[in-house]
Tab-separated table of C-alpha atoms in Angstrom:
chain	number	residue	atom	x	y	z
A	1	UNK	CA	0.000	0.000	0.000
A	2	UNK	CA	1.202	3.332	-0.937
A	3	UNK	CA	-0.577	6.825	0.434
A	4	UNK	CA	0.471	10.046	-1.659
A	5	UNK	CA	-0.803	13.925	-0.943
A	6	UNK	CA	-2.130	15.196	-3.958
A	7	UNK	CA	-3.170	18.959	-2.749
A	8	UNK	CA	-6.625	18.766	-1.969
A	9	UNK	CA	-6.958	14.724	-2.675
A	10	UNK	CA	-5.340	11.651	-1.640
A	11	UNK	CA	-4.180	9.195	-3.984
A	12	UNK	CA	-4.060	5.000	-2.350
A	13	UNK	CA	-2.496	2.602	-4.303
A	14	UNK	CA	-3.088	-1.171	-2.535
A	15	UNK	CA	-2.342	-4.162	-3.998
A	16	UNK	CA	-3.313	-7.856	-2.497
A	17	UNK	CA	-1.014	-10.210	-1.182
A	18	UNK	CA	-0.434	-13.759	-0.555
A	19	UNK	CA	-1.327	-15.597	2.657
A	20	UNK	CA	2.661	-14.546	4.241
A	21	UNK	CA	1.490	-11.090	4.334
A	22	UNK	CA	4.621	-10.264	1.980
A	23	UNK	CA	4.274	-11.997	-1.327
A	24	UNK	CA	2.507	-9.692	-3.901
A	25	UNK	CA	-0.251	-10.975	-6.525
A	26	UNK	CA	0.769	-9.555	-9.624
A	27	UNK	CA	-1.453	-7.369	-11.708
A	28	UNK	CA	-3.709	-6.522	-8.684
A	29	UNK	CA	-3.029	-2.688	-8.103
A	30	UNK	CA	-6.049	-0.557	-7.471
A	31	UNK	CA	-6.119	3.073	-7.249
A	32	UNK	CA	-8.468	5.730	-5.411
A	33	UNK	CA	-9.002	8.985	-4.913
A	34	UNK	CA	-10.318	10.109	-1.188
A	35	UNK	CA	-11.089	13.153	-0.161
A	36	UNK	CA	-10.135	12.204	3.550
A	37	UNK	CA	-7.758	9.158	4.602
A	38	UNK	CA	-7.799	7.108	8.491
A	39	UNK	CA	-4.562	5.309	9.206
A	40	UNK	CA	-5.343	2.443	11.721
A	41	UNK	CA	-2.575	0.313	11.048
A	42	UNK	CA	-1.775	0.444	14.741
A	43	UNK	CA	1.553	1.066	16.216
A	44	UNK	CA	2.769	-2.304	17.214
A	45	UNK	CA	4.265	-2.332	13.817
A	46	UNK	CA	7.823	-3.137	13.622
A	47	UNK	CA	9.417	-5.570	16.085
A	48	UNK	CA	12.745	-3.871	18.195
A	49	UNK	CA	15.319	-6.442	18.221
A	50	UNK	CA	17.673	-5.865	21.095
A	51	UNK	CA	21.630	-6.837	20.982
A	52	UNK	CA	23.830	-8.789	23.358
A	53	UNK	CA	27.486	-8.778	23.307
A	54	UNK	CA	28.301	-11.710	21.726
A	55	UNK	CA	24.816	-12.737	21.137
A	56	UNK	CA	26.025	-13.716	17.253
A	57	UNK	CA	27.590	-16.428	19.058
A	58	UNK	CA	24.463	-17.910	20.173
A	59	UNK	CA	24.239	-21.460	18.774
A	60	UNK	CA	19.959	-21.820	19.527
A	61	UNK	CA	17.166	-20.442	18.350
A	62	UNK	CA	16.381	-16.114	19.017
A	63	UNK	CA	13.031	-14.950	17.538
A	64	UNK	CA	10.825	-11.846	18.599
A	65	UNK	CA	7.291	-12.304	20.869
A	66	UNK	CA	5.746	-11.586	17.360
A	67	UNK	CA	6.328	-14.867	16.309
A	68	UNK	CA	5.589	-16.654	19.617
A	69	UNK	CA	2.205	-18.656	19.117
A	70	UNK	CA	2.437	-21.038	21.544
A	71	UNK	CA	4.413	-23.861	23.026
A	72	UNK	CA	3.771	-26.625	20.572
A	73	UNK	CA	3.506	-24.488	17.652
A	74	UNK	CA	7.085	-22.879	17.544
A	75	UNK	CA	8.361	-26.429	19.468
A	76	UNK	CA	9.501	-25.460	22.802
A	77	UNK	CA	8.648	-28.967	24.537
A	78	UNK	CA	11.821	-29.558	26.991
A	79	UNK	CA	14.234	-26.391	25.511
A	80	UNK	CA	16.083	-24.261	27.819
A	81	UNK	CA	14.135	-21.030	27.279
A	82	UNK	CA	15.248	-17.416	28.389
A	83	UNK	CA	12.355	-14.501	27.528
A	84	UNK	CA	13.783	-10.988	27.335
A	85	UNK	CA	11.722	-8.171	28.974
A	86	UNK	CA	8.989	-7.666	31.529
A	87	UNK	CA	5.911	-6.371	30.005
A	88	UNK	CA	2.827	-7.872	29.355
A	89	UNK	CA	3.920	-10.163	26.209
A	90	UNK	CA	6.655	-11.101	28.010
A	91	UNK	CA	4.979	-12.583	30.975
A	92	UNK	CA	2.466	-14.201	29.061
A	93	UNK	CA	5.130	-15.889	26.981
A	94	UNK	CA	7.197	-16.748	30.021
A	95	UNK	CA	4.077	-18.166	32.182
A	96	UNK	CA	2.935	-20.028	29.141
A	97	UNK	CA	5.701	-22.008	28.353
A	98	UNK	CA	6.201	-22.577	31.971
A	99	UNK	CA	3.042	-24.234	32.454
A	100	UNK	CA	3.031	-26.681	29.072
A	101	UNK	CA	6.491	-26.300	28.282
A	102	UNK	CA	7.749	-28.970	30.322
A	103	UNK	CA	11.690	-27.717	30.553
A	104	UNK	CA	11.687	-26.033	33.984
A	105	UNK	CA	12.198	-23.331	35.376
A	106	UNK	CA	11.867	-20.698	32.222
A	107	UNK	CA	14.473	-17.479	33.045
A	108	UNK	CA	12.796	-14.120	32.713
A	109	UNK	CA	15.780	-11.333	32.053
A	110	UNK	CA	14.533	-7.630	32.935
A	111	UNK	CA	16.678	-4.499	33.179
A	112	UNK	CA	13.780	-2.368	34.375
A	113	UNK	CA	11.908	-4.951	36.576
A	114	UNK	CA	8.064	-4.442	37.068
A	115	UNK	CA	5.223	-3.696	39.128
A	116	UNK	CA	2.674	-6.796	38.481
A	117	UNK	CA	-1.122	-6.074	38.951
A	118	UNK	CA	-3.317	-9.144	39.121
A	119	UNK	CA	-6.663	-9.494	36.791
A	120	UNK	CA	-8.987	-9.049	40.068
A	121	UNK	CA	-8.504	-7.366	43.098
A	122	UNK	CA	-10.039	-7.616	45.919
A	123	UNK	CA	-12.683	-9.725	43.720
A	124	UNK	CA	-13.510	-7.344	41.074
A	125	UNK	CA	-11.734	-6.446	37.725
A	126	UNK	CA	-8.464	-4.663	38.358
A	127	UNK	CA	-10.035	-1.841	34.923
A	128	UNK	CA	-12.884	-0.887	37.553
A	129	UNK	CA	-10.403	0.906	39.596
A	130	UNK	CA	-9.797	3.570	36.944
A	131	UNK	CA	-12.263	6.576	37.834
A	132	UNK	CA	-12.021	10.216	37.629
A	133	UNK	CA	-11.627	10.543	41.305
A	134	UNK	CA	-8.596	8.157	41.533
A	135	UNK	CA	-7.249	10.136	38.591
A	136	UNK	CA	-7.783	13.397	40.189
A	137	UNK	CA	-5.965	12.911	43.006
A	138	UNK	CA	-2.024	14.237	43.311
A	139	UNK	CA	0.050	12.006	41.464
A	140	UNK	CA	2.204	11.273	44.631
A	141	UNK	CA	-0.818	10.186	46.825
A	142	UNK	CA	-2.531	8.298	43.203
A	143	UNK	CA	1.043	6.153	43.275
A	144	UNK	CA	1.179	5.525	47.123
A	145	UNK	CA	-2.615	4.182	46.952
A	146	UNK	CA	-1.771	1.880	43.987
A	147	UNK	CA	1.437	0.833	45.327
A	148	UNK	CA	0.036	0.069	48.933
A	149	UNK	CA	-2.902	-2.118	46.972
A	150	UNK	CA	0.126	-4.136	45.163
A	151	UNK	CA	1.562	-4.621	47.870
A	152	UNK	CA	-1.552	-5.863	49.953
A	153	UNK	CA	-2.563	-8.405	47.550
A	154	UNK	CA	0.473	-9.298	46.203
A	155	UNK	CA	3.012	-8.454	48.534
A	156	UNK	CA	6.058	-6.459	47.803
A	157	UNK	CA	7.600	-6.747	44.737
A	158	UNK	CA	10.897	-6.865	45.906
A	159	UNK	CA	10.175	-9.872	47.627
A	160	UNK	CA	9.905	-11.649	44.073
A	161	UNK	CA	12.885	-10.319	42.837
A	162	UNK	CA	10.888	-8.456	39.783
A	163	UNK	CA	12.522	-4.788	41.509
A	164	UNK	CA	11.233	-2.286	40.151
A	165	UNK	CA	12.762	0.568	39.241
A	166	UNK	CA	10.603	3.333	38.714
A	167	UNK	CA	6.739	3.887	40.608
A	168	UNK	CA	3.765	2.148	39.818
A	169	UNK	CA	2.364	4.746	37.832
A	170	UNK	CA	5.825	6.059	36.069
A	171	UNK	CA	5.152	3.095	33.680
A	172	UNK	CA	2.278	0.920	32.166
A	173	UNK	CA	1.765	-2.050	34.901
A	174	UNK	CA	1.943	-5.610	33.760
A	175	UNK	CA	-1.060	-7.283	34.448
A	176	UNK	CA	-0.865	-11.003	34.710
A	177	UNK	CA	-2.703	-13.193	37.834
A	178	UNK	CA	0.101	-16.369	37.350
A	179	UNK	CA	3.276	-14.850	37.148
A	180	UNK	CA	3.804	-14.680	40.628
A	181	UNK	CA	2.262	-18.526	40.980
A	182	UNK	CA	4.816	-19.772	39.126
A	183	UNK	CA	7.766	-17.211	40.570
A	184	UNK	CA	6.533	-18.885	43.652
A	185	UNK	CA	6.784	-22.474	42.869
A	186	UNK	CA	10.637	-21.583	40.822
A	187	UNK	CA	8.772	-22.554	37.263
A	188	UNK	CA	9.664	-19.237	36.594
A	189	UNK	CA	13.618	-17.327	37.841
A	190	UNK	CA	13.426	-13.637	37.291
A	191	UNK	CA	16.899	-12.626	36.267
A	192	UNK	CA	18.699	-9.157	35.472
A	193	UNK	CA	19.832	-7.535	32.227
A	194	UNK	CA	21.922	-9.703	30.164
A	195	UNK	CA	25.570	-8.706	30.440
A	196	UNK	CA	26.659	-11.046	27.437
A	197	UNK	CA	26.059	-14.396	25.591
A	198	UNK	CA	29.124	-17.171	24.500
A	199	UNK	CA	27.457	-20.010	22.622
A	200	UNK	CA	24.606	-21.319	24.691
A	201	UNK	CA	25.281	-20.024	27.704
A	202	UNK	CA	24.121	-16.558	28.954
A	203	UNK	CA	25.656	-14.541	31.693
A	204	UNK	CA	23.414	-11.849	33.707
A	205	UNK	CA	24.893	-8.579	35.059
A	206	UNK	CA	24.997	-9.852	38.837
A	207	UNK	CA	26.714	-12.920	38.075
A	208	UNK	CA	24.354	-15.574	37.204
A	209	UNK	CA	24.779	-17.275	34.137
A	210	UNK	CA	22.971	-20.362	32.546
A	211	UNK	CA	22.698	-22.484	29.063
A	212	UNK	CA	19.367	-21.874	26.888
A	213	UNK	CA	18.425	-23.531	23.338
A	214	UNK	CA	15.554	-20.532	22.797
A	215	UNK	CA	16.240	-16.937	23.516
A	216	UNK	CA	12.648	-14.717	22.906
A	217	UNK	CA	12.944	-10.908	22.658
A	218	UNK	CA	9.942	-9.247	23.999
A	219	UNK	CA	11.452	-5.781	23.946
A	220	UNK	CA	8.186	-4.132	22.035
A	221	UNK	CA	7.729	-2.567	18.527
A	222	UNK	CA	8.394	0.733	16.879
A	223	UNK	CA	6.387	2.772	14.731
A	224	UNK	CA	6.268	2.348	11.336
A	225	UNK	CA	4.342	3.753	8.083
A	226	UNK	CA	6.331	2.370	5.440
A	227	UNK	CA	3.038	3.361	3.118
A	228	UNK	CA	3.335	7.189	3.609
A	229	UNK	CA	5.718	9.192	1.365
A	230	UNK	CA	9.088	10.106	3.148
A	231	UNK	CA	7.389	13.859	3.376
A	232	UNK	CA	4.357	12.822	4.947
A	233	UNK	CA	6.404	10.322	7.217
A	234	UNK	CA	9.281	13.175	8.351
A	235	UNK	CA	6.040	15.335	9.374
A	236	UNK	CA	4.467	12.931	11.135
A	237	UNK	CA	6.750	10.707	12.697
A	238	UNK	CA	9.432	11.369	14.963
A	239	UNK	CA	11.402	8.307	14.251
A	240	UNK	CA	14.162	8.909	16.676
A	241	UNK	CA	11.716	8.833	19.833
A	242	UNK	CA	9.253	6.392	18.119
A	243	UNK	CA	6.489	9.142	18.514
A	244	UNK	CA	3.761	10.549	16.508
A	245	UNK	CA	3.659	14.372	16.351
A	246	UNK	CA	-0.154	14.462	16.615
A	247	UNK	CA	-2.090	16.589	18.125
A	248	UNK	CA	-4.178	14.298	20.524
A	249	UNK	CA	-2.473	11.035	18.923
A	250	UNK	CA	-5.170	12.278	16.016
A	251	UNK	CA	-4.483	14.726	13.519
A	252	UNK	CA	-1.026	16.715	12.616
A	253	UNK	CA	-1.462	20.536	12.658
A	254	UNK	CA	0.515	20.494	8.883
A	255	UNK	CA	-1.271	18.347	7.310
A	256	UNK	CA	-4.788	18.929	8.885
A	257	UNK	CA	-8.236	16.714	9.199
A	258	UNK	CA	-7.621	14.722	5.752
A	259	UNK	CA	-5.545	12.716	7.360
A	260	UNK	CA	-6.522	10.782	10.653
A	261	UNK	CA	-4.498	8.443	12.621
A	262	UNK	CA	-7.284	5.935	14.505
A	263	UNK	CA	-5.883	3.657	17.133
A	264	UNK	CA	-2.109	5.173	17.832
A	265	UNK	CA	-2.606	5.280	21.520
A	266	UNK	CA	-1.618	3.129	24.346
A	267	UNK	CA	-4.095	2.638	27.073
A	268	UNK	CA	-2.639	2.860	30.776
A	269	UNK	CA	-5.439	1.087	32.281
A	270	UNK	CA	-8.323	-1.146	31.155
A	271	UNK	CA	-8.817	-1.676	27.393
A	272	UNK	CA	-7.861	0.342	24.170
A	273	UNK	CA	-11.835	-0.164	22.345
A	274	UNK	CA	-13.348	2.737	24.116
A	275	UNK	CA	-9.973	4.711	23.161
A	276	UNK	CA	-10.591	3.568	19.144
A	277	UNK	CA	-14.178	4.271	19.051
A	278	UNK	CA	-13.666	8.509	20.710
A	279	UNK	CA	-11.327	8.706	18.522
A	280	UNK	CA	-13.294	7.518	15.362
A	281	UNK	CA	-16.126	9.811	16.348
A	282	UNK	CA	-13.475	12.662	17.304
A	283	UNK	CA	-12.437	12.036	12.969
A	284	UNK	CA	-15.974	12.307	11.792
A	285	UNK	CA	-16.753	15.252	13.845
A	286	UNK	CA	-14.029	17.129	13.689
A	287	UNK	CA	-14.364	17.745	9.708
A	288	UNK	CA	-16.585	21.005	10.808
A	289	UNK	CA	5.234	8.756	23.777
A	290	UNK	CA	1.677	7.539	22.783
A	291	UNK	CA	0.397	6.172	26.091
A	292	UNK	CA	-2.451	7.738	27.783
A	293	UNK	CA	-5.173	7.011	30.187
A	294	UNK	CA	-8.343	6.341	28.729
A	295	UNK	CA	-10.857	7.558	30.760
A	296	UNK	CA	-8.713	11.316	30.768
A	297	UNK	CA	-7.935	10.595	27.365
A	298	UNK	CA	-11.232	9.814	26.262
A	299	UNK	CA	-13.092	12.786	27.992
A	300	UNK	CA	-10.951	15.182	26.603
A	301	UNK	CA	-11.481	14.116	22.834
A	302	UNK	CA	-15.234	13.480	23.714
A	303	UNK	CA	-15.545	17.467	24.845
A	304	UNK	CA	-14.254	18.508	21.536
A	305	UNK	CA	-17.753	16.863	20.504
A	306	UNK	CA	-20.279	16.887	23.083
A	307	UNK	CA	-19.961	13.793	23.942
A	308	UNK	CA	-18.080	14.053	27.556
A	309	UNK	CA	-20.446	12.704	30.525
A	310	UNK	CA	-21.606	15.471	32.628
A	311	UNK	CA	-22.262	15.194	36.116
A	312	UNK	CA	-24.882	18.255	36.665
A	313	UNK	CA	-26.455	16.872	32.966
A	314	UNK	CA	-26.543	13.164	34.382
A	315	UNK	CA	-27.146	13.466	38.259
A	316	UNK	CA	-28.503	9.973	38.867
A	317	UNK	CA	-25.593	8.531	37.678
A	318	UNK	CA	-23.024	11.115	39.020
A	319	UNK	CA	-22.175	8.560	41.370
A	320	UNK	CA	-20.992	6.125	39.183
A	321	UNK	CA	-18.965	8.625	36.814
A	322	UNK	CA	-16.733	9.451	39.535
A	323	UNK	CA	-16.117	6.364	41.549
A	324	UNK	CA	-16.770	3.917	38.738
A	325	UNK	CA	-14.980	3.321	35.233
A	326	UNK	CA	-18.600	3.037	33.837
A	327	UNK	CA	-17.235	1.780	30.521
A	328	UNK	CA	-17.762	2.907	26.972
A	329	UNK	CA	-21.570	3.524	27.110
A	330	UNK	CA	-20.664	6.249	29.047
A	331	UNK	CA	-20.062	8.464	25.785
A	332	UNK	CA	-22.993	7.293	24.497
A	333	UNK	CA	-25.367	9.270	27.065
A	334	UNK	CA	-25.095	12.666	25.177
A	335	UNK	CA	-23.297	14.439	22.215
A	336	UNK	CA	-23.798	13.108	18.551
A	337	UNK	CA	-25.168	9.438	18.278
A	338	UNK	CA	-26.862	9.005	21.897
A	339	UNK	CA	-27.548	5.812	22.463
A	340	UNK	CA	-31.126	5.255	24.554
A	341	UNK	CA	-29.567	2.284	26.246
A	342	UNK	CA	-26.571	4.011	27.665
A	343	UNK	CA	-27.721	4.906	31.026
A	344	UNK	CA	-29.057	1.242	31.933
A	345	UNK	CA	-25.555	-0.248	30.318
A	346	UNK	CA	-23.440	2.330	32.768
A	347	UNK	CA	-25.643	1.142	35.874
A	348	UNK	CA	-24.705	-2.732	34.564
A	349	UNK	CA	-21.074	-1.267	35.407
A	350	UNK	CA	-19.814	-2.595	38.949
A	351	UNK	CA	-18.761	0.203	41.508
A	352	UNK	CA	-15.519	-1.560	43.393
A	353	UNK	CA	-16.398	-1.870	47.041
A	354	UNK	CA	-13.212	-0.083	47.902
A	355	UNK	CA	-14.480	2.928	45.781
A	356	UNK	CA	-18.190	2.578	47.500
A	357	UNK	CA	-16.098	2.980	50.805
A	358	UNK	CA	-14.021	5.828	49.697
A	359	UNK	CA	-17.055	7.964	48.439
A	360	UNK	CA	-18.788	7.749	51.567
A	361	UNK	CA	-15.852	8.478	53.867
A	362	UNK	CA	-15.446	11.518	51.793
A	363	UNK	CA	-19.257	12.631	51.782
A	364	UNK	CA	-19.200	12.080	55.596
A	365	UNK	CA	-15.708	14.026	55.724
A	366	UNK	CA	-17.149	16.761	53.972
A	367	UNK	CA	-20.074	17.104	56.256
A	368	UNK	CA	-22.979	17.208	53.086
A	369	UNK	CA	-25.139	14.531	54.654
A	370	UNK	CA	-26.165	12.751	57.930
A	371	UNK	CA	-24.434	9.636	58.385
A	372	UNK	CA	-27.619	7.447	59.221
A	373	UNK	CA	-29.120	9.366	55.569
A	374	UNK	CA	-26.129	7.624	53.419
A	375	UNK	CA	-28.274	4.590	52.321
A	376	UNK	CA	-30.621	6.753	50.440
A	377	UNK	CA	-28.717	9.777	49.208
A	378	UNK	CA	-25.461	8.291	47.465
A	379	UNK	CA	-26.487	9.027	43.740
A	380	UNK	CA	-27.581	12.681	44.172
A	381	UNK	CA	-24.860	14.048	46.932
A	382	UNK	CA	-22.315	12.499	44.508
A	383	UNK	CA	-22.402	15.976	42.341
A	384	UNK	CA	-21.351	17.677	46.090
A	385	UNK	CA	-18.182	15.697	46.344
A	386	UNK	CA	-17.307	16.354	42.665
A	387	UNK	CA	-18.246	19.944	44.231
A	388	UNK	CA	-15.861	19.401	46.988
A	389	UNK	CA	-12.798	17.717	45.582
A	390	UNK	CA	-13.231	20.213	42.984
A	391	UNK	CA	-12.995	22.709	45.116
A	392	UNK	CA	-9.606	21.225	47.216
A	393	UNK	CA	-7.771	21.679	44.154
């Protein structure tokens, strides 16, 4: 696929391919002419190979997560297996190959180490923690709060050798509920940064050193638009970073709103769907490094259309919009393309318990009600403690 500016047109040239993804049918170019063009090739595009000393020496088997299927597949049964990284690819690879894999334990190398977040927490999903009022709060207390919670369930990560080196919230969490399982039980041996490989054998930075027959990099991807002309590419890309100079990981100021960039975001919490979807309506609407949270992320793009939940506009469910994560029907409620359905679907949302708590401490804190009224007053004194917090600033 090729994408050329013509002035006030854009010229696509695609051509199909065989089943590899690479091979090229012949005589099956098309051509059109758009008046408006949406990338949403995604940005997990081209795979970062890291380098060892002397990893040319290796005699076994090195391949990136992106062609990791699964145990049997890529015929791991009983090999010596060291993953590269600490991210979410990384420990799914590692836990997976643990578990069917056979060879134990699997080595897990990290230079950066990790803060691991289980699925659940305290019995509901770990996503329904993300609410405006957690993401109000000073970053410093937001990061002691989380880290305490990590801690509590999971105990400190220290303890499991993953070390972290940077706070919970300087950095997109790994999420995985068995990694620690198998830490636990020595199916898995978290390791340091590699300090060089001689054959088979790899030696870590503090000492340790062991023989592998598979080495897996999960050290992420870079961006890449090999379809856009090199001007195009220079003005939106900044290749050296492996950022997008968008303005709200959207649209670039130079070119302007013929040319939208859907899906070139990384969610920090919960899922990346709601993120695709504001931004898609954000595209329409809008003709009159990339990680962000998406409830802040999507109520800013929302606003630029309307479609950003208001409190004062939706008091029955004010409740909910600041202690819950209330999910993607939440930018359905008003703006372009309402949705009659939307405010049942947010109320099918669970509030955490934890967040339940939290709200009432802070309504009783801030004197609005009675204590023995709480029961019955929740969803409509929720709009004074957006008042109040609001107010704190």
């Amino acid at each position: 696929m090729y994408v050329l500016n013509l002035g006030e047109d854009w010229k696509v040239i695609v051509q199909e391919v065989e089943e590899d993804g690479i091979t090229v049918k012949p005589e099956t170019h098309r051509k059109y002419l758009a008046k408006n063009v949406a990338i949403a090739s995604g940005h997990h595009a081209k795979p970062t190979m890291a380098k060892f000393m002397g990893q040319d020496s290796f005699t076994g088997e090195i391949i990136h997560s992106v062609k990791y299927k699964d145990v049997i597949t890529n015929h791991l049964e009983d090999k010596r297996v060291l993953v590269v990284g600490i991210g979410n690819s990384a420990v799914d690879v590692a836990v997976n190959i643990a578990a069917i894999g056979r060879e134990k334990p699997v080595y897990l190398s990290t230079r950066s180490g990790a803060w691991v977040v289980p699925n659940y927490i305290f019995g509901q999903p770990t996503d329904l923690y993300a609410n405006r009022l957690f993401l109000a709060l000073p970053w410093k207390l937001a990061t002691w709060i989380f880290e305490t919670v990590i801690k509590v369930v999971s105990g400190d990560p220290k303890r499991w050798g993953l070390n972290p080196k940077m706070r919970a919230l300087q950095t997109q969490p790994t999420v995985s509920p068995t990694l620690l399982h198998h830490i636990q039980r020595k199916n898995i041996v978290v390791v340091p940064n590699i300090q060089r490989i001689e054959n088979k054998k790899v030696y870590f930075i503090n000492g340790e050193s062991a023989e592998f027959d598979t080495i897996i990099l999960c050290t992420g991807y870079k961006i890449d638009l090999p379809f856009l002309s090199d001007e195009i590419k220079q003005t939106v890309l900044d290749d050296n970073n492996n950022n997008l100079k968008l303005f709200k990981n959207v649209f670039n100021p130079d070119i302007g709103q013929s040319l939208a960039f859907i899906g070139f975001v990384q969610p920090a919490s919960g899922g990346i769907l709601t993120i695709f979807e504001t931004k898609n309506r954000y595209y329409h609407s809008a003709r009159h490094t990339i990680q962000k949270d998406p409830i802040t992320y999507n109520d800013e793009i929302s606003s630029y259309f309307g479609a950003k939940p208001e409190l004062l506009t939706n008091p029955t469910l004010a409740w909910r919009l600041i202690f819950g994560s209330c999910g993607a029907f939440q930018y359905r409620l008003q703006g372009p393309n309402t949705w009659s359905g939307a405010k049942e679907a947010v109320k099918k949302v669970p509030v955490t318990e934890m967040m339940n708590y939290t709200g009432i401490g802070l309504l009783v804190i801030a004197g609005l009600i009675n204590v023995e009224e709480i029961p019955t007053c929740i969803e409509v004194n929720a709009i004074g403690v957006w008042i109040f917090l609001n107010g704190c600033k």
